[in-house]
XYZ file of C-alpha atoms in Angstrom:
717
model
C -27.143 19.165 -19.075
C -27.816 21.989 -21.663
C -26.602 25.720 -21.886
C -28.157 27.746 -18.895
C -30.510 30.363 -19.824
C -28.184 33.087 -18.525
C -25.173 31.757 -20.493
C -27.328 31.580 -23.727
C -28.113 35.079 -23.302
C -24.605 35.883 -23.303
C -23.543 34.061 -26.209
C -26.430 35.344 -28.431
C -25.341 38.820 -27.316
C -21.570 38.046 -28.313
C -22.827 36.278 -31.724
C -25.549 38.800 -32.414
C -27.522 35.627 -33.422
C -28.810 32.251 -32.037
C -26.123 29.654 -31.740
C -26.161 26.771 -33.990
C -26.665 23.353 -32.265
C -23.116 22.606 -32.671
C -22.032 25.865 -31.160
C -24.394 25.406 -28.128
C -22.989 22.029 -27.554
C -19.529 23.745 -27.514
C -20.356 26.266 -25.153
C -21.996 23.741 -22.870
C -19.050 21.632 -22.695
C -16.474 24.305 -22.457
C -18.303 26.645 -20.180
C -18.849 23.785 -17.833
C -17.507 23.750 -14.375
C -15.064 21.034 -15.577
C -13.516 22.988 -18.327
C -14.099 26.811 -17.186
C -13.442 26.308 -13.406
C -16.223 28.741 -13.096
C -16.433 28.320 -9.044
C -12.911 27.549 -8.474
C -10.916 29.898 -10.718
C -11.632 32.980 -8.375
C -9.718 31.148 -5.621
C -6.871 29.652 -7.335
C -4.835 32.961 -7.313
C -3.948 32.215 -3.821
C -1.410 29.654 -5.237
C 2.175 30.734 -5.713
C 3.240 29.264 -9.097
C 6.391 31.092 -9.784
C 10.202 30.387 -9.068
C 13.366 30.213 -10.714
C 12.737 26.644 -11.443
C 9.429 27.139 -13.172
C 9.588 27.127 -17.087
C 5.603 26.539 -17.695
C 3.235 27.201 -15.241
C -0.718 26.771 -14.874
C -2.661 26.868 -18.389
C -0.918 24.440 -20.423
C -1.401 20.740 -20.685
C 1.114 20.170 -18.198
C 3.626 22.260 -16.304
C 7.324 22.330 -17.020
C 9.921 22.666 -14.208
C 13.676 22.788 -14.575
C 15.895 20.444 -12.464
C 18.765 22.115 -10.343
C 21.908 22.771 -12.621
C 24.626 19.888 -12.190
C 27.260 21.439 -13.891
C 27.361 19.397 -17.134
C 29.572 20.167 -19.734
C 26.855 20.976 -22.343
C 25.131 23.308 -20.020
C 21.761 21.930 -21.211
C 18.950 21.970 -18.450
C 16.887 19.002 -17.843
C 13.201 19.493 -17.591
C 10.534 17.595 -15.903
C 6.806 17.996 -16.788
C 4.061 17.613 -14.101
C 0.157 17.222 -14.497
C -2.479 15.608 -12.566
C -6.199 14.971 -13.626
C -9.407 13.151 -12.237
C -11.403 10.856 -13.678
C -14.064 10.665 -10.860
C -17.603 10.171 -12.340
C -16.417 7.948 -14.980
C -14.740 5.859 -12.543
C -18.064 5.394 -10.591
C -20.015 4.535 -13.778
C -17.277 2.150 -15.201
C -14.531 1.716 -12.873
C -12.152 -0.076 -15.207
C -12.560 2.200 -18.318
C -13.049 5.219 -16.384
C -9.823 4.711 -14.274
C -7.907 3.380 -17.453
C -8.751 6.499 -19.557
C -7.648 8.796 -16.617
C -4.335 7.372 -17.113
C -4.256 7.807 -20.733
C -5.322 11.517 -20.634
C -2.557 12.545 -18.214
C -0.012 10.836 -20.327
C -1.042 12.500 -23.577
C -0.800 16.031 -21.578
C 2.756 14.998 -20.993
C 2.968 14.289 -24.667
C 1.655 17.788 -25.525
C 4.714 19.232 -23.895
C 7.347 17.426 -26.025
C 7.991 15.150 -23.041
C 8.261 11.472 -22.482
C 6.376 9.900 -19.740
C 8.612 8.430 -17.099
C 6.337 7.876 -13.865
C 2.768 7.788 -12.569
C 1.351 8.301 -9.229
C -2.339 7.513 -8.456
C -4.497 8.560 -5.595
C -7.551 6.648 -5.013
C -10.626 7.361 -2.775
C -13.580 4.791 -1.968
C -16.428 4.338 0.445
C -15.870 2.018 3.426
C -13.950 -1.038 2.696
C -16.332 -3.266 4.152
C -19.014 -2.345 1.476
C -19.459 -4.686 -1.137
C -19.923 -1.836 -3.724
C -16.929 0.011 -2.516
C -14.627 -3.260 -3.096
C -16.325 -3.662 -6.817
C -15.105 -0.040 -7.436
C -11.832 -0.511 -5.701
C -11.075 -3.636 -7.847
C -12.109 -2.362 -11.133
C -10.346 0.977 -10.620
C -6.892 -0.741 -9.750
C -7.425 -3.068 -12.893
C -7.989 -0.304 -15.046
C -4.878 1.562 -13.947
C -2.568 -1.223 -13.897
C -3.921 -2.895 -17.259
C -3.388 0.788 -19.050
C -0.023 1.801 -17.384
C 1.330 -1.671 -17.747
C 0.611 -1.709 -21.633
C 1.914 1.729 -22.186
C 5.099 0.986 -20.349
C 5.126 3.868 -17.793
C 5.892 2.639 -14.280
C 3.190 3.451 -11.493
C 5.695 4.243 -8.725
C 3.562 6.321 -5.973
C 0.248 7.015 -4.713
C -2.191 6.473 -1.937
C -5.478 4.914 -1.175
C -8.106 5.859 1.282
C -11.585 4.657 2.451
C -14.054 6.820 3.762
C -17.988 6.648 4.360
C -18.584 9.888 2.136
C -17.145 8.553 -1.036
C -19.826 5.655 -1.044
C -21.583 7.507 -3.823
C -18.771 9.125 -5.585
C -15.237 7.347 -5.648
C -12.242 9.725 -6.664
C -9.577 8.682 -9.251
C -6.697 11.182 -9.242
C -3.753 10.286 -11.602
C -0.460 12.336 -11.794
C 2.297 11.994 -14.499
C 5.854 12.868 -14.638
C 7.693 13.358 -17.782
C 11.280 14.191 -19.030
C 12.218 16.750 -21.623
C 14.721 19.692 -22.391
C 14.563 23.202 -23.625
C 15.280 22.137 -27.113
C 12.425 19.596 -27.190
C 9.848 21.857 -25.221
C 6.421 22.111 -27.068
C 3.519 24.150 -25.739
C -0.216 24.157 -26.341
C -0.086 27.832 -27.911
C -0.623 28.072 -31.780
C 2.187 29.832 -33.433
C 1.481 31.086 -36.795
C -1.588 31.469 -39.255
C -1.294 29.345 -42.243
C 0.137 26.307 -40.374
C -1.705 23.384 -40.657
C -3.834 21.331 -37.850
C -3.307 17.653 -38.077
C -5.225 14.990 -36.028
C -3.042 11.915 -35.164
C -4.050 8.645 -33.444
C -7.269 6.651 -33.277
C -10.305 7.030 -35.282
C -13.078 9.169 -33.727
C -16.184 7.419 -32.529
C -19.218 8.452 -30.563
C -17.833 7.413 -26.939
C -17.263 9.998 -24.473
C -20.014 12.297 -25.804
C -20.605 15.287 -23.573
C -18.115 13.903 -20.934
C -16.984 17.583 -19.699
C -20.699 18.202 -19.054
C -21.215 14.975 -17.374
C -18.229 15.688 -15.180
C -20.113 19.220 -14.091
C -22.960 17.517 -12.479
C -23.792 15.491 -9.232
C -23.916 11.881 -9.900
C -27.544 10.574 -10.278
C -28.815 7.462 -8.716
C -29.056 5.758 -11.898
C -25.588 6.893 -13.160
C -24.042 3.557 -13.677
C -26.460 2.818 -16.225
C -27.680 6.020 -17.738
C -24.469 7.805 -17.969
C -22.429 4.963 -19.410
C -22.196 6.671 -22.831
C -20.194 9.632 -21.549
C -17.551 7.302 -20.494
C -14.617 6.825 -22.906
C -13.007 3.582 -23.936
C -9.244 3.234 -24.066
C -6.887 1.261 -26.083
C -3.437 1.277 -24.356
C -1.806 -0.329 -27.435
C -2.762 2.626 -29.568
C -1.539 4.900 -26.636
C 2.116 3.147 -26.670
C 2.277 3.744 -30.563
C 1.086 7.429 -29.887
C 3.863 7.828 -27.324
C 6.814 6.631 -29.605
C 5.118 8.415 -32.614
C 5.197 11.667 -30.462
C 8.783 11.165 -29.702
C 9.633 10.628 -33.366
C 7.960 13.860 -34.123
C 9.482 15.960 -31.428
C 12.871 14.442 -32.488
C 12.616 15.750 -35.700
C 11.346 19.173 -34.573
C 8.153 18.810 -36.507
C 5.627 20.072 -34.000
C 4.894 23.906 -33.538
C 2.220 23.152 -30.861
C 0.133 20.255 -29.526
C -2.801 19.525 -27.599
C -4.334 16.344 -26.287
C -7.883 15.621 -27.326
C -9.570 15.334 -23.730
C -12.608 17.044 -22.326
C -14.847 18.232 -25.092
C -12.732 16.337 -27.775
C -11.619 18.008 -30.801
C -13.572 21.206 -30.230
C -11.765 21.662 -26.926
C -8.469 20.884 -27.960
C -8.198 22.816 -31.248
C -10.227 26.037 -29.986
C -8.087 26.031 -26.785
C -4.901 26.042 -28.848
C -5.773 28.913 -30.910
C -7.323 30.893 -28.302
C -4.330 30.913 -26.103
C -2.617 32.833 -29.031
C -5.654 35.025 -29.949
C -5.785 33.436 -33.272
C -8.525 31.321 -34.963
C -8.872 28.059 -37.188
C -10.691 26.638 -39.923
C -11.634 23.062 -39.676
C -13.360 20.641 -42.065
C -14.911 18.057 -39.726
C -15.510 15.484 -42.543
C -11.767 15.250 -43.024
C -11.407 13.523 -39.435
C -10.694 10.015 -39.683
C -13.942 8.213 -38.074
C -14.449 4.587 -36.988
C -18.447 4.905 -36.893
C -20.631 5.705 -39.802
C -22.924 8.648 -40.379
C -21.336 10.662 -37.594
C -22.873 14.244 -37.774
C -20.782 17.477 -36.917
C -21.456 17.916 -33.346
C -20.473 14.299 -32.710
C -17.151 14.623 -34.470
C -16.402 17.874 -32.736
C -17.218 16.674 -29.168
C -16.625 12.934 -28.995
C -13.888 12.188 -26.312
C -12.593 9.254 -28.192
C -9.104 8.344 -26.719
C -5.491 8.351 -27.758
C -5.732 11.359 -30.226
C -3.604 14.320 -30.582
C -3.951 17.612 -32.344
C -0.780 19.130 -33.675
C -0.006 22.368 -35.359
C 2.352 21.624 -38.306
C 4.117 23.801 -40.732
C 2.542 23.196 -44.354
C 6.219 21.705 -45.660
C 6.512 19.221 -42.839
C 2.813 17.759 -43.116
C 3.856 14.938 -45.462
C 6.666 13.770 -42.728
C 4.134 13.793 -40.182
C 1.911 11.487 -41.998
C 4.946 9.103 -42.808
C 5.593 8.862 -39.326
C 1.796 8.308 -38.171
C 1.722 5.618 -40.762
C 4.983 3.894 -39.403
C 3.428 3.509 -36.190
C -0.049 2.493 -37.632
C -1.858 5.446 -36.479
C -4.495 7.404 -38.416
C -3.621 10.961 -39.540
C -5.948 13.508 -40.983
C -5.067 17.234 -42.011
C -8.297 18.995 -40.746
C -7.665 22.445 -41.158
C -5.371 25.391 -40.518
C -4.630 28.087 -38.017
C -5.975 31.594 -39.100
C -6.061 35.050 -37.684
C -9.666 35.134 -37.918
C -12.729 33.323 -35.977
C -12.806 29.767 -34.820
C -14.827 28.217 -37.773
C -15.799 24.650 -38.371
C -17.481 23.366 -41.475
C -19.132 20.122 -42.260
C -19.760 19.023 -45.777
C -19.504 22.729 -47.007
C -21.959 24.126 -44.183
C -20.365 26.326 -41.509
C -21.604 24.711 -38.112
C -19.288 27.024 -35.905
C -18.264 30.401 -36.383
C -17.042 32.089 -33.147
C -14.389 33.961 -31.450
C -12.085 31.513 -29.886
C -11.206 33.467 -27.174
C -14.752 34.069 -26.113
C -15.298 30.476 -26.557
C -12.203 29.455 -24.154
C -12.420 32.367 -21.825
C -15.770 34.138 -21.828
C -17.609 31.902 -19.225
C -18.705 34.175 -16.402
C -17.414 33.032 -12.831
C -19.605 32.190 -10.307
C -20.005 34.354 -6.989
C -20.952 31.626 -4.366
C -21.598 31.611 -0.701
C -19.581 29.947 1.727
C -20.085 28.950 5.174
C -17.239 28.042 7.515
C -17.324 24.535 9.082
C -17.908 24.044 12.874
C -14.963 22.928 14.875
C -15.500 19.380 16.134
C -16.291 18.667 19.802
C -13.876 16.606 21.973
C -15.313 13.225 22.527
C -12.615 10.762 23.140
C -13.209 6.944 23.211
C -11.999 4.722 26.228
C -10.586 1.743 24.509
C -8.120 -0.792 25.745
C -4.686 0.061 24.263
C -3.810 -3.194 22.802
C -7.226 -3.419 21.150
C -6.791 -0.010 19.668
C -3.314 -0.810 18.497
C -4.695 -3.884 16.568
C -7.819 -1.943 15.018
C -5.605 0.876 13.914
C -2.696 -1.050 12.564
C -5.279 -3.123 10.562
C -7.400 -0.535 9.283
C -7.843 -0.522 5.507
C -6.512 3.151 5.511
C -3.142 2.254 7.255
C -3.032 -1.326 6.136
C -0.375 -2.605 3.530
C -1.477 -1.542 -0.124
C 0.657 -4.229 -1.551
C -2.353 -5.833 -3.200
C -2.629 -2.598 -5.212
C 0.914 -1.852 -6.295
C 1.979 -5.215 -7.027
C -0.386 -5.266 -9.774
C 1.566 -2.276 -11.177
C 4.702 -2.735 -13.145
C 6.649 -0.146 -11.080
C 10.122 -1.114 -12.787
C 9.506 -0.856 -16.422
C 11.768 1.919 -18.014
C 14.590 0.924 -15.575
C 14.478 4.265 -13.613
C 12.898 3.239 -10.533
C 15.243 3.219 -7.587
C 12.806 3.313 -4.628
C 9.415 1.924 -5.546
C 5.893 1.986 -3.979
C 5.383 1.293 -0.584
C 7.985 3.700 0.949
C 7.360 7.210 2.054
C 8.177 8.490 -1.485
C 9.305 6.818 -4.763
C 12.858 7.769 -6.388
C 13.091 7.567 -9.914
C 16.506 7.979 -11.505
C 17.140 10.814 -13.827
C 20.362 10.087 -15.339
C 20.398 12.887 -17.819
C 20.790 15.123 -14.830
C 22.699 12.897 -12.572
C 19.916 13.243 -10.100
C 17.172 11.428 -8.160
C 13.509 12.423 -8.174
C 11.483 11.951 -5.412
C 7.625 11.480 -5.829
C 4.799 11.681 -3.171
C 1.067 11.969 -3.943
C -1.999 11.849 -1.708
C -4.411 13.530 0.603
C -6.035 12.702 3.816
C -9.987 12.918 4.058
C -10.077 12.203 7.737
C -7.920 15.402 8.124
C -9.871 17.708 5.785
C -13.241 16.484 6.839
C -12.460 17.614 10.312
C -10.504 20.942 9.538
C -10.297 21.587 5.817
C -7.839 24.500 5.964
C -5.588 23.071 8.450
C -5.815 19.591 7.163
C -4.926 20.753 3.780
C -1.867 22.587 5.133
C -0.985 19.271 6.888
C -1.247 17.455 3.525
C 1.168 19.687 1.898
C 3.622 19.253 4.832
C 2.972 15.472 5.015
C 3.915 15.096 1.267
C 6.990 17.320 1.807
C 7.993 14.961 4.925
C 7.831 12.061 2.555
C 10.029 13.533 0.202
C 12.555 14.735 2.757
C 12.644 11.249 4.527
C 14.213 10.074 1.144
C 16.964 12.787 1.471
C 15.464 15.238 -1.254
C 14.297 18.731 -1.356
C 10.806 19.658 -2.534
C 11.041 21.453 -5.905
C 7.422 21.795 -7.083
C 3.831 20.346 -6.813
C 0.558 19.862 -8.810
C -2.638 19.552 -6.998
C -6.372 17.906 -7.744
C -8.709 19.877 -5.818
C -11.728 17.664 -5.307
C -15.183 18.900 -3.706
C -18.885 18.438 -3.636
C -21.651 20.595 -4.980
C -20.112 24.223 -4.726
C -23.411 25.570 -4.765
C -23.844 24.477 -1.196
C -22.269 27.072 1.312
C -20.933 24.431 3.732
C -19.405 22.329 0.718
C -17.967 25.504 -0.894
C -16.731 26.640 2.525
C -14.773 23.399 2.925
C -13.329 23.553 -0.631
C -12.283 27.230 -0.041
C -10.603 26.083 3.081
C -8.524 23.526 1.329
C -7.450 25.734 -1.145
C -6.230 28.428 1.187
C -4.578 25.760 3.434
C -2.670 23.964 0.406
C -1.611 27.308 -0.951
C -0.321 28.756 2.420
C 1.754 25.808 3.303
C 3.169 25.297 -0.100
C 4.264 28.808 -0.165
C 5.830 28.565 3.212
C 7.871 25.409 1.899
C 9.006 27.545 -1.262
C 7.316 24.878 -3.140
C 5.301 26.366 -6.229
C 2.140 24.749 -7.071
C 2.685 24.926 -10.891
C -0.539 23.203 -12.133
C -3.365 21.078 -11.257
C -7.245 20.223 -11.868
C -10.086 20.814 -10.143
C -13.130 18.487 -9.862
C -16.168 19.704 -8.265
C -19.997 18.314 -8.044
C -18.685 14.988 -6.464
C -21.946 14.852 -4.880
C -24.540 12.050 -5.012
C -27.690 10.842 -3.264
C -25.429 9.673 -0.543
C -23.964 13.328 -0.100
C -20.905 15.364 -0.704
C -17.342 13.792 -0.690
C -15.039 15.298 1.993
C -12.857 18.206 0.378
C -9.962 16.599 -0.900
C -6.761 18.147 -2.133
C -4.698 15.457 -3.475
C -1.079 16.754 -3.884
C 1.403 15.369 -6.022
C 4.920 16.823 -5.137
C 8.368 16.233 -6.442
C 11.790 16.796 -5.003
C 15.481 16.255 -6.028
C 18.673 14.832 -4.768
C 22.008 14.178 -5.911
C 22.182 10.480 -6.666
C 19.442 7.747 -6.617
C 20.076 6.365 -3.214
C 17.932 6.900 -0.112
C 17.743 5.675 3.429
C 15.327 2.574 3.831
C 12.203 2.873 5.721
C 12.936 -0.521 7.764
C 15.189 -0.467 10.671
C 18.574 -2.097 10.786
C 19.270 -4.743 13.657
C 21.485 -2.229 15.628
C 21.112 1.509 15.998
C 19.408 4.022 18.034
C 15.576 5.303 17.194
C 14.650 9.015 17.861
C 11.522 10.879 16.879
C 11.763 14.335 15.464
C 8.617 15.962 16.416
C 6.097 16.212 18.938
C 5.434 13.091 21.026
C 2.621 14.561 23.259
C 4.714 15.520 26.223
C 4.256 19.270 25.709
C 0.901 21.246 26.387
C -0.774 18.573 28.012
C -2.790 15.750 25.924
C -2.242 15.964 22.085
C -5.172 16.678 19.810
C -6.427 13.522 17.927
C -8.646 15.113 15.468
C -8.696 13.582 12.083
C -6.822 10.384 13.337
C -7.683 6.803 12.208
C -7.871 6.053 16.050
C -11.032 8.382 16.353
C -12.269 6.998 12.969
C -12.120 3.631 14.069
C -14.055 4.210 17.402
C -16.458 7.010 16.386
C -14.684 9.764 18.372
C -13.969 13.603 17.639
C -11.213 16.184 18.578
C -9.725 19.258 17.423
C -7.014 18.909 14.604
C -3.433 18.876 15.985
C -1.192 22.119 15.668
C 1.344 21.899 13.128
C 5.234 22.645 13.685
C 6.315 26.308 14.179
C 9.107 25.879 11.729
C 7.977 23.597 8.736
C 10.283 25.043 6.141
C 13.346 24.604 8.457
C 12.216 21.158 9.362
C 11.956 19.793 5.871
C 15.285 21.441 5.025
C 16.999 19.808 8.102
C 15.278 16.260 7.625
C 16.493 16.125 3.987
C 20.043 16.811 4.998
C 19.924 14.227 8.129
C 18.368 11.558 5.898
C 21.256 11.974 3.674
C 23.984 11.682 6.338
C 26.141 8.672 6.609
C 25.207 8.119 10.180
C 21.467 7.734 9.305
C 20.366 4.005 9.008
C 16.559 4.678 8.267
C 13.869 7.230 8.068
C 10.153 7.099 8.210
C 7.701 9.736 8.383
C 4.828 9.716 11.111
C 1.326 10.637 9.772
C -1.472 8.129 9.049
C -2.137 6.033 11.986
C 0.465 7.901 14.030
C 3.309 6.518 16.011
C 1.693 3.053 16.342
C 1.434 2.550 12.376
C 4.923 4.025 11.637
C 6.804 1.862 14.425
C 4.953 -1.201 13.056
C 5.914 -0.443 9.542
C 9.685 -0.197 10.523
C 9.993 -3.882 11.883
C 11.239 -6.729 9.790
C 11.751 -10.449 10.571
C 15.575 -9.329 10.860
C 15.276 -6.402 12.844
C 12.920 -5.173 15.778
C 12.330 -2.403 18.046
C 12.474 -1.977 21.889
C 10.685 1.637 22.522
C 9.907 3.441 25.669
C 7.195 6.058 25.583
C 6.583 7.135 29.339
C 3.557 9.436 29.070
C 0.087 9.673 30.983
C -1.856 9.546 27.829
C -0.378 6.558 25.813
C -3.314 6.562 23.267
C -2.655 10.234 22.506
C 1.121 9.765 21.972
C 0.851 6.518 20.049
C -2.267 7.519 17.710
C -2.227 11.483 17.290
C -1.356 12.211 13.619
C 0.401 15.656 13.875
C 2.559 15.715 10.354
C 5.862 17.051 9.962
C 7.270 14.281 12.185
C 9.855 11.620 11.534
C 11.439 8.501 13.072
C 15.110 8.296 12.648
C 17.307 5.209 13.236
C 20.952 6.595 13.813
C 24.402 5.955 14.647
C 24.654 9.283 16.362
C 21.695 10.689 18.272
C 23.743 13.671 19.194
C 24.245 14.552 15.747
C 20.586 14.414 15.145
C 19.874 16.673 18.039
C 22.511 19.188 16.994
C 20.923 19.269 13.479
C 17.428 19.883 14.697
C 18.739 22.319 17.565
C 16.068 25.193 17.496
C 14.024 23.708 14.649
C 12.149 20.773 16.201
C 12.307 18.531 19.403
C 14.121 15.468 19.293
C 12.970 12.584 21.690
C 15.019 9.380 22.168
C 12.494 6.301 21.990
C 14.841 3.221 22.171
C 16.975 0.804 20.108
C 16.640 -1.562 17.500
C 17.100 -5.401 17.912
C 17.868 -8.564 15.972
C 14.928 -10.520 16.799
C 11.916 -8.877 14.870
C 10.002 -8.066 17.999
C 8.353 -4.644 18.709
C 7.994 -3.779 22.350
C 6.476 -0.264 23.148
C 6.823 0.261 27.080
C 4.437 2.896 28.612
C 5.594 2.502 31.987
C 2.660 0.604 33.428
C 1.879 -1.482 30.332
C 3.646 -2.839 27.335
C 2.555 -3.627 23.780
C 4.408 -6.772 22.517
C 4.278 -8.099 18.862
C 6.469 -9.212 16.201
C 7.007 -8.684 12.681
C 5.124 -11.819 11.416
C 1.954 -10.708 13.502
C 2.322 -7.108 12.271
C 2.454 -8.468 8.721
C -0.740 -10.385 9.212
C -2.516 -7.538 10.781
C -1.492 -5.300 7.733
C -2.882 -7.845 5.189
C -6.311 -6.778 5.661
C -6.905 -5.594 1.880
C -5.002 -8.847 0.418
C -6.907 -11.236 2.646
C -10.308 -9.722 1.867
C -9.761 -9.617 -1.976
C -7.848 -12.777 -2.571
C-alpha cells in the first residue's frame, strides 16, 4: 500500500514540497482507514458519548467513566477505564501472535490513562467450525490470548465466540480491557507543555510490525498468511508485565504529564498524536531510540510496531527518576526528544527526515463519501424439521454449545476480584475501592446483523444490557468495535451504516453512552466480506458483588419475561440459530416496546430476595436457555401450549429473561405495563428437563444436555 495520488497532492500542497520517504510513509499509515477512520468517522457522530458519569470520552487511548458515588468518607470518586480494539488481519496471518499482541495493545491503552488493568473480555469470530482452517485459527487465537493474558496477570472474565461461514477468509479478534484509576491518578494522551521531555520506555525497537496500520486497511489477499507475516507484531508478555508495574510506579509518583501507547504506526503515530491533540509539536532524535536490531533506518525506527513500549511526556526535573524506575523493572529507557510549540520534527543522525504540522498529520486526512445500498429484507422460508431433532441440533451447535474449552484456558481469577466468572450471562468483578460490583458483557451476533444490520445491532445492544441486568446491575457505559468489509462496496457500506445507526439508537434509548471504540474495515478476502459485526462491550454497576445464579435451584417457579410467541401469530425466526442450522430464512423479530424500563425492572427483580435464578434468552432461543439452567441437582418441568412449538422454542427476540422465583405475583407486579410475564413451570430435584407442548414432549436430562453442549471440547481434545 502506498500514499494515494490524491492524498500525495494534498500533502505536497500543504508542505509546498515533495514529502520525504519517511514523511510519505507516516502519512500513508496515519491517513489509512485503520488510523484516520476515513470511511467511518462521518457516521460516528450518531453515538451519544456524553453523560454525567463520563470523564473522558472518545478520542483518547481509552475512555474514563466515574462509578456511582457511594458516600465514602474521603469523597474520592473511583474511575474505570474502558477500551476495545481489533487485531483481525494479524490474527489471520499469525493467529497466536496476532491475538496475543491484540491483548497487549489494549492493556497498554489502559496504562496510558494512569489506570491498572483489572479485566479483559474477548469476542472472537471464525468460519464454520467444521472447517479445518477455522479450527486452526480458533485454537491459535485462544492460545495467544490465554498465554498473554495469563502471563501479565489480567483475568479474562467475559466474551463470546461465534462461527459463521462468512468469516472463513477473515476472522475477527476483538479484545476489551477495563482498568481502575481515580481523579488524582488520571493521565491523558494530550501533551501538556513545550519543553517537557519525550521518554520512550519498554522493549527495544525492532523491525516487526512494519506497516501494520496500512496492512489493516486493505482486503486480505489470498497469500496473506505468507506475504504479510512481517506486518504482524511479536509480543513479549513478561516485558508487558514489567511495563504494567513500572507504569503504576510512575503514576504513583506523579511523574507522567501525558502518555501514549505505541500501537498503530509505532513511535511516529504515538508521538505525533500526543502533540497534535494539544496543537503542539515535537523535536525527536530517532537515533536515540533504543534498538534491538542493527542498521535500522529512520523510517523503520519511526514506524515499527514493536510491542511493549510507551511514550511518556515528562518534566525535565523528573527524567532521571523515570529512568531509575525503568531500570528497576529492567526496561529500556530513552530520552528521544521534547515537546515544542512548532512543527513535528524528526531527525536521524543530524538529518531532518520529518518536518510537518502535527495537527495536519493527525487530522488532515480527507473523509470518504461513499455510496450505500440498503440490504434486501429476507424472504420467509421455514424448514419442516422434527422438533426433537431440531432441539438436539440447536443445543449442540458450536455457536450455542458450551465455551468451557475456551475460558478454562484463561486465568479468570487472578487479581482476586472475579465474583462471577465466564460462562454466565455477564461477569462481575469486585471494585472494593467503591464497594461495588462491575458487571461486564461483551459480544455481537453475526446471524442477527447478517439478516438485518440495523435491527440486529439494536438487538445486540439490548442483549448485552439484558446480560448485565440479569446479574442485578444497571448499565453504565459501553465501547464498541465496529467491524465491516470493504466499504467501497455499496452493499457492504450500507450494512455497516446500519449497524452504526442501530447500535447508537438502542444505546441512547438505554441511556448508556458509547464512550469509545474502534473501527475495523476491509475485513474482506477472496471468500467475500464478513457480516457487519458490531461488538459491544458494556459495563454495569451494582451495590455489592453477589448476583443470582444462572442455574435453577431444586424448588421454585419459572417464568418468562417477554414474548413467548403467543401474540400476533407466529414469531419471526430471522437470525436464529435454528434457521442457520437448517438453511431457512425469515424476517428479524420485533424488539420490546419499552427496552429501558425492561432493563431497569429486570435489574431490580434480579436483586430481589425472592429471586432464585435469572438467565437471559437470546442465542438459540428458549431451547438453549432452558437447557443451560438445568443441573444434575435441579431440573425443570415446563409447559408451552402453543400451535407453533418450533417458533416458541427457537425464536431469538432479545430483551427476554427466564426468572426462577419464590413469588410469581411479585414478578408480575414488577413488570406490569413493562413486559408480559408467562408462567412456564416449576423446578424439580431430579436434573430432568421436560418441555410439554400439549401433543408432544421433549424430555432429556442434565447429563445428556452436557454431552450435547460439549461439541467444541469433544472436537478439539
